[in-house]
Every structure is written in C-alpha cells, then in structure tokens.
mmCIF file with all atom_site columns, C-alpha atoms and ligand atoms in Angstrom:
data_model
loop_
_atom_site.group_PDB
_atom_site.id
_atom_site.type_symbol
_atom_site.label_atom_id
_atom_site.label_alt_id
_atom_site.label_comp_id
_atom_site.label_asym_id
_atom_site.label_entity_id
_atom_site.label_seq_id
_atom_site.pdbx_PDB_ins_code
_atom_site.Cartn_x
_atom_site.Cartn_y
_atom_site.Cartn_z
_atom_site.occupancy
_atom_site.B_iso_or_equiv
_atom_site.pdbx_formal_charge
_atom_site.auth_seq_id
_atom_site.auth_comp_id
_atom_site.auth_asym_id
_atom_site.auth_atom_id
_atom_site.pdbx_PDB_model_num
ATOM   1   C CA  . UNK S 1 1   ? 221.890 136.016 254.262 1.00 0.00 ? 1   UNK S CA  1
ATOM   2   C CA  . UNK S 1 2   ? 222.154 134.598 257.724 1.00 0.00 ? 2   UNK S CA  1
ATOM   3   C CA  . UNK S 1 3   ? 220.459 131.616 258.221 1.00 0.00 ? 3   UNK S CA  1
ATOM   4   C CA  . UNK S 1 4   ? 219.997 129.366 261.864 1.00 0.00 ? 4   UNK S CA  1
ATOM   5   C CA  . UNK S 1 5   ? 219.418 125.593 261.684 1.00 0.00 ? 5   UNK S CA  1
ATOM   6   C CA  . UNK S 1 6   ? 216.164 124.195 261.821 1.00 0.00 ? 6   UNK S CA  1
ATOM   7   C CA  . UNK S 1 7   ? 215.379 120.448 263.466 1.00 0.00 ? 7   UNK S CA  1
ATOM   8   C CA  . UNK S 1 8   ? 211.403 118.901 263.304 1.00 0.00 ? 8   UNK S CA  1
ATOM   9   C CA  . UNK S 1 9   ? 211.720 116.001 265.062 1.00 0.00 ? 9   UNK S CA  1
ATOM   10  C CA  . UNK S 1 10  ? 208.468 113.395 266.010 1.00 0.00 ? 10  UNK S CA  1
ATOM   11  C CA  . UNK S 1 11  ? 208.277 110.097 268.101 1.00 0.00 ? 11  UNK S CA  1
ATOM   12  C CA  . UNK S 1 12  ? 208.351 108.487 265.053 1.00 0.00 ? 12  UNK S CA  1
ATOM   13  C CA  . UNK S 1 13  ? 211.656 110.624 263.785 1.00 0.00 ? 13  UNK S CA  1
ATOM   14  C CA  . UNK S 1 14  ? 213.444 113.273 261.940 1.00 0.00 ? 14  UNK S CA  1
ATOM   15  C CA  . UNK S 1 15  ? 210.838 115.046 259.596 1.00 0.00 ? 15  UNK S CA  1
ATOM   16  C CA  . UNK S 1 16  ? 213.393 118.265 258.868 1.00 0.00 ? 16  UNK S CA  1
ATOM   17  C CA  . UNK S 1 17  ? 216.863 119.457 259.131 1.00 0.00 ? 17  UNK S CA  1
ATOM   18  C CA  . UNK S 1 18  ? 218.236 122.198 257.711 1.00 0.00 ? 18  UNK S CA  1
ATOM   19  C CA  . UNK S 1 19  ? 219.335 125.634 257.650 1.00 0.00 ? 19  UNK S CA  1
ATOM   20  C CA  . UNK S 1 20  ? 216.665 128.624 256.807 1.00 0.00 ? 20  UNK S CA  1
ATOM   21  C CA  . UNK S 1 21  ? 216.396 132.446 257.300 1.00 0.00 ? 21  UNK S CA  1
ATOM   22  C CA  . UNK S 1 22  ? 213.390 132.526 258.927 1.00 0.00 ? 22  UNK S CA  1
ATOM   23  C CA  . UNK S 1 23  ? 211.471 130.040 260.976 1.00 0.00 ? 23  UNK S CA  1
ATOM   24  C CA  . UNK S 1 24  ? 207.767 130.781 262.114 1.00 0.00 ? 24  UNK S CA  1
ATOM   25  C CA  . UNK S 1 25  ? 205.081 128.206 264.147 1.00 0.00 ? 25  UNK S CA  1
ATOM   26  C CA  . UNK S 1 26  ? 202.203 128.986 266.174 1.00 0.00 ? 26  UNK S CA  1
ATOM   27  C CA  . UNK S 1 27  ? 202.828 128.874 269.842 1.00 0.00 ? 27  UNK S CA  1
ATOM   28  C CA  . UNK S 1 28  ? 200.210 128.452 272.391 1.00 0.00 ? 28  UNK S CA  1
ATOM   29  C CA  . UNK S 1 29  ? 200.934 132.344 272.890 1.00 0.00 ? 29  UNK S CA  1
ATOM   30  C CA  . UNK S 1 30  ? 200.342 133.677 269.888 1.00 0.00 ? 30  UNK S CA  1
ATOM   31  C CA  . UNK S 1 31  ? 202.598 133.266 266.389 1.00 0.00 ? 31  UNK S CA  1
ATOM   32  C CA  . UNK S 1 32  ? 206.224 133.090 266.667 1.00 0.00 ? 32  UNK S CA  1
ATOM   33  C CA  . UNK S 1 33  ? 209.122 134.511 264.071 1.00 0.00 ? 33  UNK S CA  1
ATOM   34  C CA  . UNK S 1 34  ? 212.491 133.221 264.681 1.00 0.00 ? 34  UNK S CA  1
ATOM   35  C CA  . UNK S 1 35  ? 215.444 135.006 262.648 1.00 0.00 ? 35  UNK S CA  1
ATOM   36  C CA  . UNK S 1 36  ? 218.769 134.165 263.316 1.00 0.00 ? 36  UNK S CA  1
ATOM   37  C CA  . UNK S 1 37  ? 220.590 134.734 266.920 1.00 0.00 ? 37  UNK S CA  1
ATOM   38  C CA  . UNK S 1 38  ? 217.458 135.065 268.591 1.00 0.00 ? 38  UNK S CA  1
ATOM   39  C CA  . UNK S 1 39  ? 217.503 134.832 272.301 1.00 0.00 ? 39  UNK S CA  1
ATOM   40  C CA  . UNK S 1 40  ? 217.443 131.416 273.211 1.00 0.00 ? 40  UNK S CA  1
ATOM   41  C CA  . UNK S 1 41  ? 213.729 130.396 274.656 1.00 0.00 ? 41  UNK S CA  1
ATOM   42  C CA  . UNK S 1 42  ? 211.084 127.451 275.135 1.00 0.00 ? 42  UNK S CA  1
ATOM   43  C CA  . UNK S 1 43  ? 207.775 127.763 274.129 1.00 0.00 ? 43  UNK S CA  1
ATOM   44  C CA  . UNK S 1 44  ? 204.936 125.815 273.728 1.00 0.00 ? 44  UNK S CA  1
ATOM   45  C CA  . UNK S 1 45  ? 202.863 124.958 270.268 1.00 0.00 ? 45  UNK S CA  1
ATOM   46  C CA  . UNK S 1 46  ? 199.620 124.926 269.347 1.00 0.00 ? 46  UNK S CA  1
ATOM   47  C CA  . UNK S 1 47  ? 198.363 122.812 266.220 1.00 0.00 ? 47  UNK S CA  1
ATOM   48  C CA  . UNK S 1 48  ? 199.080 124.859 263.712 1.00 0.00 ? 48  UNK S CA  1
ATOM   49  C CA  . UNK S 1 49  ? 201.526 125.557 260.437 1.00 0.00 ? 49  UNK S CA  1
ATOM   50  C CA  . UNK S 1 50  ? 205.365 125.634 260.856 1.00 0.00 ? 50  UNK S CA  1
ATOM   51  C CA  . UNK S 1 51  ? 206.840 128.170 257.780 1.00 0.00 ? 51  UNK S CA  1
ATOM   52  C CA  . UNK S 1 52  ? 210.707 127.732 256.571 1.00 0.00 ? 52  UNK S CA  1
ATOM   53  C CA  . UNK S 1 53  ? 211.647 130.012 254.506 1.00 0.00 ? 53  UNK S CA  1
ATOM   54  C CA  . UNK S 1 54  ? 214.801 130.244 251.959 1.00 0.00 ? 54  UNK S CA  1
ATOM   55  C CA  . UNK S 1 55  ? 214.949 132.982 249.710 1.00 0.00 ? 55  UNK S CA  1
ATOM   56  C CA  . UNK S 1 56  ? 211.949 133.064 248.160 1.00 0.00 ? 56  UNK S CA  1
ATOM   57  C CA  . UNK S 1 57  ? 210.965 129.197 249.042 1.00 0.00 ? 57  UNK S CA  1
ATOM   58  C CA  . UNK S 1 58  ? 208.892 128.726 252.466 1.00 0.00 ? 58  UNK S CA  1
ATOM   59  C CA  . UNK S 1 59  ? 208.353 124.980 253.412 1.00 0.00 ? 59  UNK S CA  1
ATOM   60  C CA  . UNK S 1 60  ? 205.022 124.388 254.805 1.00 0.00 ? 60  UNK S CA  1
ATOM   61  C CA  . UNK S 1 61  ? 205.098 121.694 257.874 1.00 0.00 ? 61  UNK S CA  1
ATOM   62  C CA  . UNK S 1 62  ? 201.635 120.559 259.770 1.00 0.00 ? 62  UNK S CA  1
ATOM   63  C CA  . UNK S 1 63  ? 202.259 120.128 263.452 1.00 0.00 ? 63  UNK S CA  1
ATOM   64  C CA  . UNK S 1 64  ? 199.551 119.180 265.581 1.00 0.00 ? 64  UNK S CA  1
ATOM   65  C CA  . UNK S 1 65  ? 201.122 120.619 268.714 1.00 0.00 ? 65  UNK S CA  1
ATOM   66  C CA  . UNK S 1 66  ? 204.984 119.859 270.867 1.00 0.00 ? 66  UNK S CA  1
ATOM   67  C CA  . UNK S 1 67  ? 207.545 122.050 271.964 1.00 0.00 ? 67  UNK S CA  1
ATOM   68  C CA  . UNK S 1 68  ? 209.276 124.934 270.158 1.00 0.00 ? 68  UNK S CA  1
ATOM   69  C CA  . UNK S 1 69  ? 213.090 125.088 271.541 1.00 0.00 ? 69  UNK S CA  1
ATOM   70  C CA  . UNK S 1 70  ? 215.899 128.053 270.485 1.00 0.00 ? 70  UNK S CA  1
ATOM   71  C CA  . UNK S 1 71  ? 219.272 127.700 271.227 1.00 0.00 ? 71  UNK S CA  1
ATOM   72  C CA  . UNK S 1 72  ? 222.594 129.051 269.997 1.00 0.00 ? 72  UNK S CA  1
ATOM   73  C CA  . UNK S 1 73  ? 221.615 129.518 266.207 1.00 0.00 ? 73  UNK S CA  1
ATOM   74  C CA  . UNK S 1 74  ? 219.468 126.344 266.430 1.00 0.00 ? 74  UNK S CA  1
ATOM   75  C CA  . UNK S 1 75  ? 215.657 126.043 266.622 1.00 0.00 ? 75  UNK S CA  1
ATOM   76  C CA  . UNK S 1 76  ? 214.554 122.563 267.595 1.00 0.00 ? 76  UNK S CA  1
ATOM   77  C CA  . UNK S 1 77  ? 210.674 121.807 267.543 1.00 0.00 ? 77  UNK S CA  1
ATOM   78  C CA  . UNK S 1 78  ? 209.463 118.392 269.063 1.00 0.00 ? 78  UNK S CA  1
ATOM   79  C CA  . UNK S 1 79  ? 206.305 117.768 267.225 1.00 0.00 ? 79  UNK S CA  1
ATOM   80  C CA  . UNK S 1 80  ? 203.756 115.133 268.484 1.00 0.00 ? 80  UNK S CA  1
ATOM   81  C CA  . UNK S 1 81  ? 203.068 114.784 264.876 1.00 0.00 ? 81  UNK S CA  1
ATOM   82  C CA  . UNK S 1 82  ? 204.484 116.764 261.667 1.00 0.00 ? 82  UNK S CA  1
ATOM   83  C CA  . UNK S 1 83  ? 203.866 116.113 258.001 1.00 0.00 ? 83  UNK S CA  1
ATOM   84  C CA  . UNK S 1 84  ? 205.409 118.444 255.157 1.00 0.00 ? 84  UNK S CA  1
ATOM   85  C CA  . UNK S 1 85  ? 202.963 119.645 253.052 1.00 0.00 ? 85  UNK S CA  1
ATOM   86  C CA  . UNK S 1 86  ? 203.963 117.003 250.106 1.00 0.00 ? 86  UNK S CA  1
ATOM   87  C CA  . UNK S 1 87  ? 203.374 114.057 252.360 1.00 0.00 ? 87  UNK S CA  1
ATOM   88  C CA  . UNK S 1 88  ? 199.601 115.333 253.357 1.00 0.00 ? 88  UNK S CA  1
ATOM   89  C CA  . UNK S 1 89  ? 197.356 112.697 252.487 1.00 0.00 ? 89  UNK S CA  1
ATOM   90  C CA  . UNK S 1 90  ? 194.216 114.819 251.576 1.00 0.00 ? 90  UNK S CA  1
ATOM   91  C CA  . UNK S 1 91  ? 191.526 112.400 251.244 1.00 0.00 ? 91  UNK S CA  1
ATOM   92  C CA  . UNK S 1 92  ? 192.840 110.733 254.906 1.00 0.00 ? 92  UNK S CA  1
ATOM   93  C CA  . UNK S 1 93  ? 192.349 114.714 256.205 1.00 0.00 ? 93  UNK S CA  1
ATOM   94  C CA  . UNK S 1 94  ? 188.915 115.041 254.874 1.00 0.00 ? 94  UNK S CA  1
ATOM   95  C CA  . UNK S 1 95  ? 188.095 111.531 256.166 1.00 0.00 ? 95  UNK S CA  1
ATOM   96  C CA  . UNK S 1 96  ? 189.115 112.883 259.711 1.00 0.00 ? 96  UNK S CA  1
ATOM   97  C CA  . UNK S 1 97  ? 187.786 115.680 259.301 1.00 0.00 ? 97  UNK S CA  1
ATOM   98  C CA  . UNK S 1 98  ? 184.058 114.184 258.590 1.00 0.00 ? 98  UNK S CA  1
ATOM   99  C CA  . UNK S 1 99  ? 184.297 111.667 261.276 1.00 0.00 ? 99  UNK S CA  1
ATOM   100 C CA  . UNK S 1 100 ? 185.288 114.757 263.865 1.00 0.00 ? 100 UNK S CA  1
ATOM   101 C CA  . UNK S 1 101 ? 182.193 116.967 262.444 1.00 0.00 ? 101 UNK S CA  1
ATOM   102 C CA  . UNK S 1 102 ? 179.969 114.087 262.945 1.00 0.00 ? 102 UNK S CA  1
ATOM   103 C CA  . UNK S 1 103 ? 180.909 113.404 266.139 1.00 0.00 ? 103 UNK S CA  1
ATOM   104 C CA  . UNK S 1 104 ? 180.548 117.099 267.194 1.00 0.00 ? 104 UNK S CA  1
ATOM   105 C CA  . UNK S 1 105 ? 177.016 117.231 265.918 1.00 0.00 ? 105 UNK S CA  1
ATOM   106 C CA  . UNK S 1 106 ? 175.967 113.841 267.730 1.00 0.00 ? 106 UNK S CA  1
ATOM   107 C CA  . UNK S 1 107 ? 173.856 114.624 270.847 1.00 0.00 ? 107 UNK S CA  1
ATOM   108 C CA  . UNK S 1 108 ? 175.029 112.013 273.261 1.00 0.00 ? 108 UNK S CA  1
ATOM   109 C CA  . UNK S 1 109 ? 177.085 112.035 276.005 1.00 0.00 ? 109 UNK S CA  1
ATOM   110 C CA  . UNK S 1 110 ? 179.599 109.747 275.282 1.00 0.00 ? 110 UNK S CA  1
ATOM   111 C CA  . UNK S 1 111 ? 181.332 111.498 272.736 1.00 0.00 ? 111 UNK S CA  1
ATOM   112 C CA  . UNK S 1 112 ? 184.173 113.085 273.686 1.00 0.00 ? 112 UNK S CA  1
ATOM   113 C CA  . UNK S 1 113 ? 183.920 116.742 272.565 1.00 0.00 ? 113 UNK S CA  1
ATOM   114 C CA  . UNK S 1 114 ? 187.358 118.155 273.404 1.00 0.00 ? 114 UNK S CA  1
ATOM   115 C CA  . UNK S 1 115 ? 188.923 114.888 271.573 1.00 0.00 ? 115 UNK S CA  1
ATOM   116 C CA  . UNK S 1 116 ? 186.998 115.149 268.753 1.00 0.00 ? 116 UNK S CA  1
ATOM   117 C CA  . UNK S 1 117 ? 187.496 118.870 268.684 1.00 0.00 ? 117 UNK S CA  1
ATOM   118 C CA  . UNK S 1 118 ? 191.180 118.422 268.378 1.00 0.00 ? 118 UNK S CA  1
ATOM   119 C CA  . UNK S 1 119 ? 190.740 115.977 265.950 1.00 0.00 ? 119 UNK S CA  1
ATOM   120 C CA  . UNK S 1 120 ? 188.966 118.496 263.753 1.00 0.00 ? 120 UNK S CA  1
ATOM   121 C CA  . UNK S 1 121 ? 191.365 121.328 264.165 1.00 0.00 ? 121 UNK S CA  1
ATOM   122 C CA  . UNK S 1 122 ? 194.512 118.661 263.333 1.00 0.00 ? 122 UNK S CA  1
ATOM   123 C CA  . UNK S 1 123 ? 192.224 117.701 260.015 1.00 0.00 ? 123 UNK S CA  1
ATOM   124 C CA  . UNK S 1 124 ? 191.738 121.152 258.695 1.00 0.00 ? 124 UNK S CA  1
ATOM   125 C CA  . UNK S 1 125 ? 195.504 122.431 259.902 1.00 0.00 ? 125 UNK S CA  1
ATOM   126 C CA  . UNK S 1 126 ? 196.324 119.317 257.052 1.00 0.00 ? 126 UNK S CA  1
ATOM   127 C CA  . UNK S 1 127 ? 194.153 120.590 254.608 1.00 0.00 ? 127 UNK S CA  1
ATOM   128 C CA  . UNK S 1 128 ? 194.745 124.202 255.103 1.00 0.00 ? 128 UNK S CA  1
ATOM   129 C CA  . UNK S 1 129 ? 198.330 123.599 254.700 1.00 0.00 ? 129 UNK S CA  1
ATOM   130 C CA  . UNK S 1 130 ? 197.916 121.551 251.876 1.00 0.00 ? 130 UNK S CA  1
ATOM   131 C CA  . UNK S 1 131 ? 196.131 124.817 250.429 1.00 0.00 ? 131 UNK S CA  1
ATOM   132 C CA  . UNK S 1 132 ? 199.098 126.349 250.004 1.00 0.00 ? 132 UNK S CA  1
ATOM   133 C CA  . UNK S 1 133 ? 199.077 128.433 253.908 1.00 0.00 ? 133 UNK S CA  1
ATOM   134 C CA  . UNK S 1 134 ? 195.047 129.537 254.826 1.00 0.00 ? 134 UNK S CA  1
HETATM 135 P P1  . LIG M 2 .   ? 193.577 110.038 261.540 1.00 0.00 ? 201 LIG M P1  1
HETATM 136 O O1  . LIG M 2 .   ? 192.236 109.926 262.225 1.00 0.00 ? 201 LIG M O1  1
HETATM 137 O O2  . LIG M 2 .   ? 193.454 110.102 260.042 1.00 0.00 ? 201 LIG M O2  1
HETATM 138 O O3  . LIG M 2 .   ? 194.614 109.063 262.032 1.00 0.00 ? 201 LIG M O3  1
HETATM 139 P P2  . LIG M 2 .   ? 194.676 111.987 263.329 1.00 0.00 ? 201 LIG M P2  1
HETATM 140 O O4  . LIG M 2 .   ? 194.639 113.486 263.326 1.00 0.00 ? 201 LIG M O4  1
HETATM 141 O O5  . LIG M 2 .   ? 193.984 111.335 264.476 1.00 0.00 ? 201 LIG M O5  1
HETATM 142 O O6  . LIG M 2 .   ? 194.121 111.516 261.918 1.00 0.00 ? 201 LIG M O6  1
HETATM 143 P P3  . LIG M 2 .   ? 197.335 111.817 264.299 1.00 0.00 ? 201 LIG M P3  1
HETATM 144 O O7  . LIG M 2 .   ? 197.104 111.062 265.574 1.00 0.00 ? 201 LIG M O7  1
HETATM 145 O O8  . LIG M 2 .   ? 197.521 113.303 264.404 1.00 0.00 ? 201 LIG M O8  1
HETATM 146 O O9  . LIG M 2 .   ? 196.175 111.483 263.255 1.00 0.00 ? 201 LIG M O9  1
HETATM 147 O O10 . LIG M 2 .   ? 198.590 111.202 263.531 1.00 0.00 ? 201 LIG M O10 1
HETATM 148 C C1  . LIG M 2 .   ? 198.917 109.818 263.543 1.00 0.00 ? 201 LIG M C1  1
HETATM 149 C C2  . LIG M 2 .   ? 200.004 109.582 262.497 1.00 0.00 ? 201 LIG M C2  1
HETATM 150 O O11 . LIG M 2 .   ? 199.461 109.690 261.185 1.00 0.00 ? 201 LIG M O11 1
HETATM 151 C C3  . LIG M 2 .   ? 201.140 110.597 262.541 1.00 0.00 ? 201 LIG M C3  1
HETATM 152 O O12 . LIG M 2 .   ? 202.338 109.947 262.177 1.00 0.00 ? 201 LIG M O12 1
HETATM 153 C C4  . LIG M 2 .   ? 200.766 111.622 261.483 1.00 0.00 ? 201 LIG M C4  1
HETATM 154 O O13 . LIG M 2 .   ? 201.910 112.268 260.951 1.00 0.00 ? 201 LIG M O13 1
HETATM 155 C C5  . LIG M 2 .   ? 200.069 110.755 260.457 1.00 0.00 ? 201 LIG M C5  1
HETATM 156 N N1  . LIG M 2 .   ? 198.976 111.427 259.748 1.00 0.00 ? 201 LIG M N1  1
HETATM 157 C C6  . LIG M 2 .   ? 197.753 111.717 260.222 1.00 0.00 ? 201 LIG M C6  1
HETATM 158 N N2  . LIG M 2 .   ? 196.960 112.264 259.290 1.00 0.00 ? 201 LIG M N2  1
HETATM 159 C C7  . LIG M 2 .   ? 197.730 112.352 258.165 1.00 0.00 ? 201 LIG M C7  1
HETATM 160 C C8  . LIG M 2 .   ? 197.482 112.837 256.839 1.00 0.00 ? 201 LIG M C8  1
HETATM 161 N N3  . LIG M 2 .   ? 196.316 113.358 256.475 1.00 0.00 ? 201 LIG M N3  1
HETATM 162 N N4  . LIG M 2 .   ? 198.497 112.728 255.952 1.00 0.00 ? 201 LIG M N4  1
HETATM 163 C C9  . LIG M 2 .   ? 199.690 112.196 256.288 1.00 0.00 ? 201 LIG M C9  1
HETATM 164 N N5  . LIG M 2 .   ? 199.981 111.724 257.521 1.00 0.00 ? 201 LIG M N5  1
HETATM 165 C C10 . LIG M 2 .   ? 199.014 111.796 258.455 1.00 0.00 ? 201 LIG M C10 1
#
C-alpha cells in the first residue's frame, strides 16, 4: 500500500508524524481526501476532524482551524490547535461548551457572538471526536 507522510504541527509543537494511506480534514471548501502523489496544493481549514488512516486504523485529530499544505508525498497541516482523540479532556469540552451556550443565550450586547460561537463549534468538534467521528 502506498502511503504519503503526514506532519500536525501547532504553536505549541509537533502533535503527529507519520506515514498513512489516506489523510482527510475539513477545509474551509468543503472535505478534503488526500491519497498519495496528490497534486501538491494549499488550502485552508475549518474546525473540524483530521482522519489518518492505516489499514484498518484511522487516527482521529481535533483541529480547530490552520492551514492544510501538500507537497511531494508530504501533507503538512499547521493547526492553531490539535488534540488526538486520546488526549481530549471531555469534561474541559463540556465545560466550554456550557460557558459558549450560555453566552449565546445571554441578551446583552457585550457578548461577543462570533467568539463565543467559535468557541462552541471547537467544544463539540472535541466531543464529537471523542465519540468516536459524529
Ligand atoms: P477552553 O475554554 O477549555 O480553553 P478553547 O476552545 O478556548 O477551550 P483553545 O483556545 O482552542 O481552547 O485551546 C487552548 C489550548 O488548550 C490548546 O493547546 C488546545 O490543544 C488545548 N485544549 C483546549 N481544550 C482542550 C480539551 N478539551 N482537551 C485537551 N486539550 C484542550
């Protein structure tokens, strides 16, 4: 089986590096499958799942938006933040995910709806992913 090598890096460092058969992330555009010697491309990403799969293994990564880059048999994806799905601290996602509902449901003006928005959709990415995928 070909395989291409995969890179997750974060500001804080390297969360995964490896070689897989398939990678696949949520772009901005739409949902992205990368099989080896794809055409090399940049593309934006939404908050959303990464999937690396191995035979039958896929590794489950939360990313919470970044940059999606392919080059010669090498996809690198510059994550503001990334967590595989073992390192998910569920009771820290439902925490954040509370605090952004109650924000959204507050009535005055100083809350900052977009912020808190993306706060909620980082929370239940965590969770989903922690779910095993949606
Ligand atoms: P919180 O309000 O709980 O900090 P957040 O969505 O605002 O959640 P981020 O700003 O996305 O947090 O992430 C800050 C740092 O904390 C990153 O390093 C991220 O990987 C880590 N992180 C956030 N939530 C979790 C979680 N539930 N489990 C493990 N790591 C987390």
């Amino acid at each position: 089986m070909k395989t291409v090598q995969v890179n997750v890096v974060t500001p804080d460092g390297p969360v995964f590096d490896a070689e897989v058969e398939m990678v696949s992330a949520k772009a901005e555009s739409g949902e992205l499958g990368i099989l080896p010697g794809h055409i090399p491309m940049v593309a934006p990403l939404a908050i959303g799942a990464v999937r690396l799969k191995n035979g039958k293994e896929t590794e489950l990564i939360a990313v919470s938006g970044g940059f999606l880059e392919v080059g010669a048999n090498m996809v690198t994806i510059l994550a503001q933040t990334a967590e595989k799905s073992d390192e998910i601290d569920v009771m820290r996602a439902k925490a954040a995910k509370e605090r952004a509902e109650r924000r959204l449901s507050q009535k005055e003006e100083d809350v900052d709806f977009r912020r808190a928005e993306l706060a909620l959709q980082r929370a239940i990415n965590r969770l989903n992913i922690k779910n095993n995928g949606f």
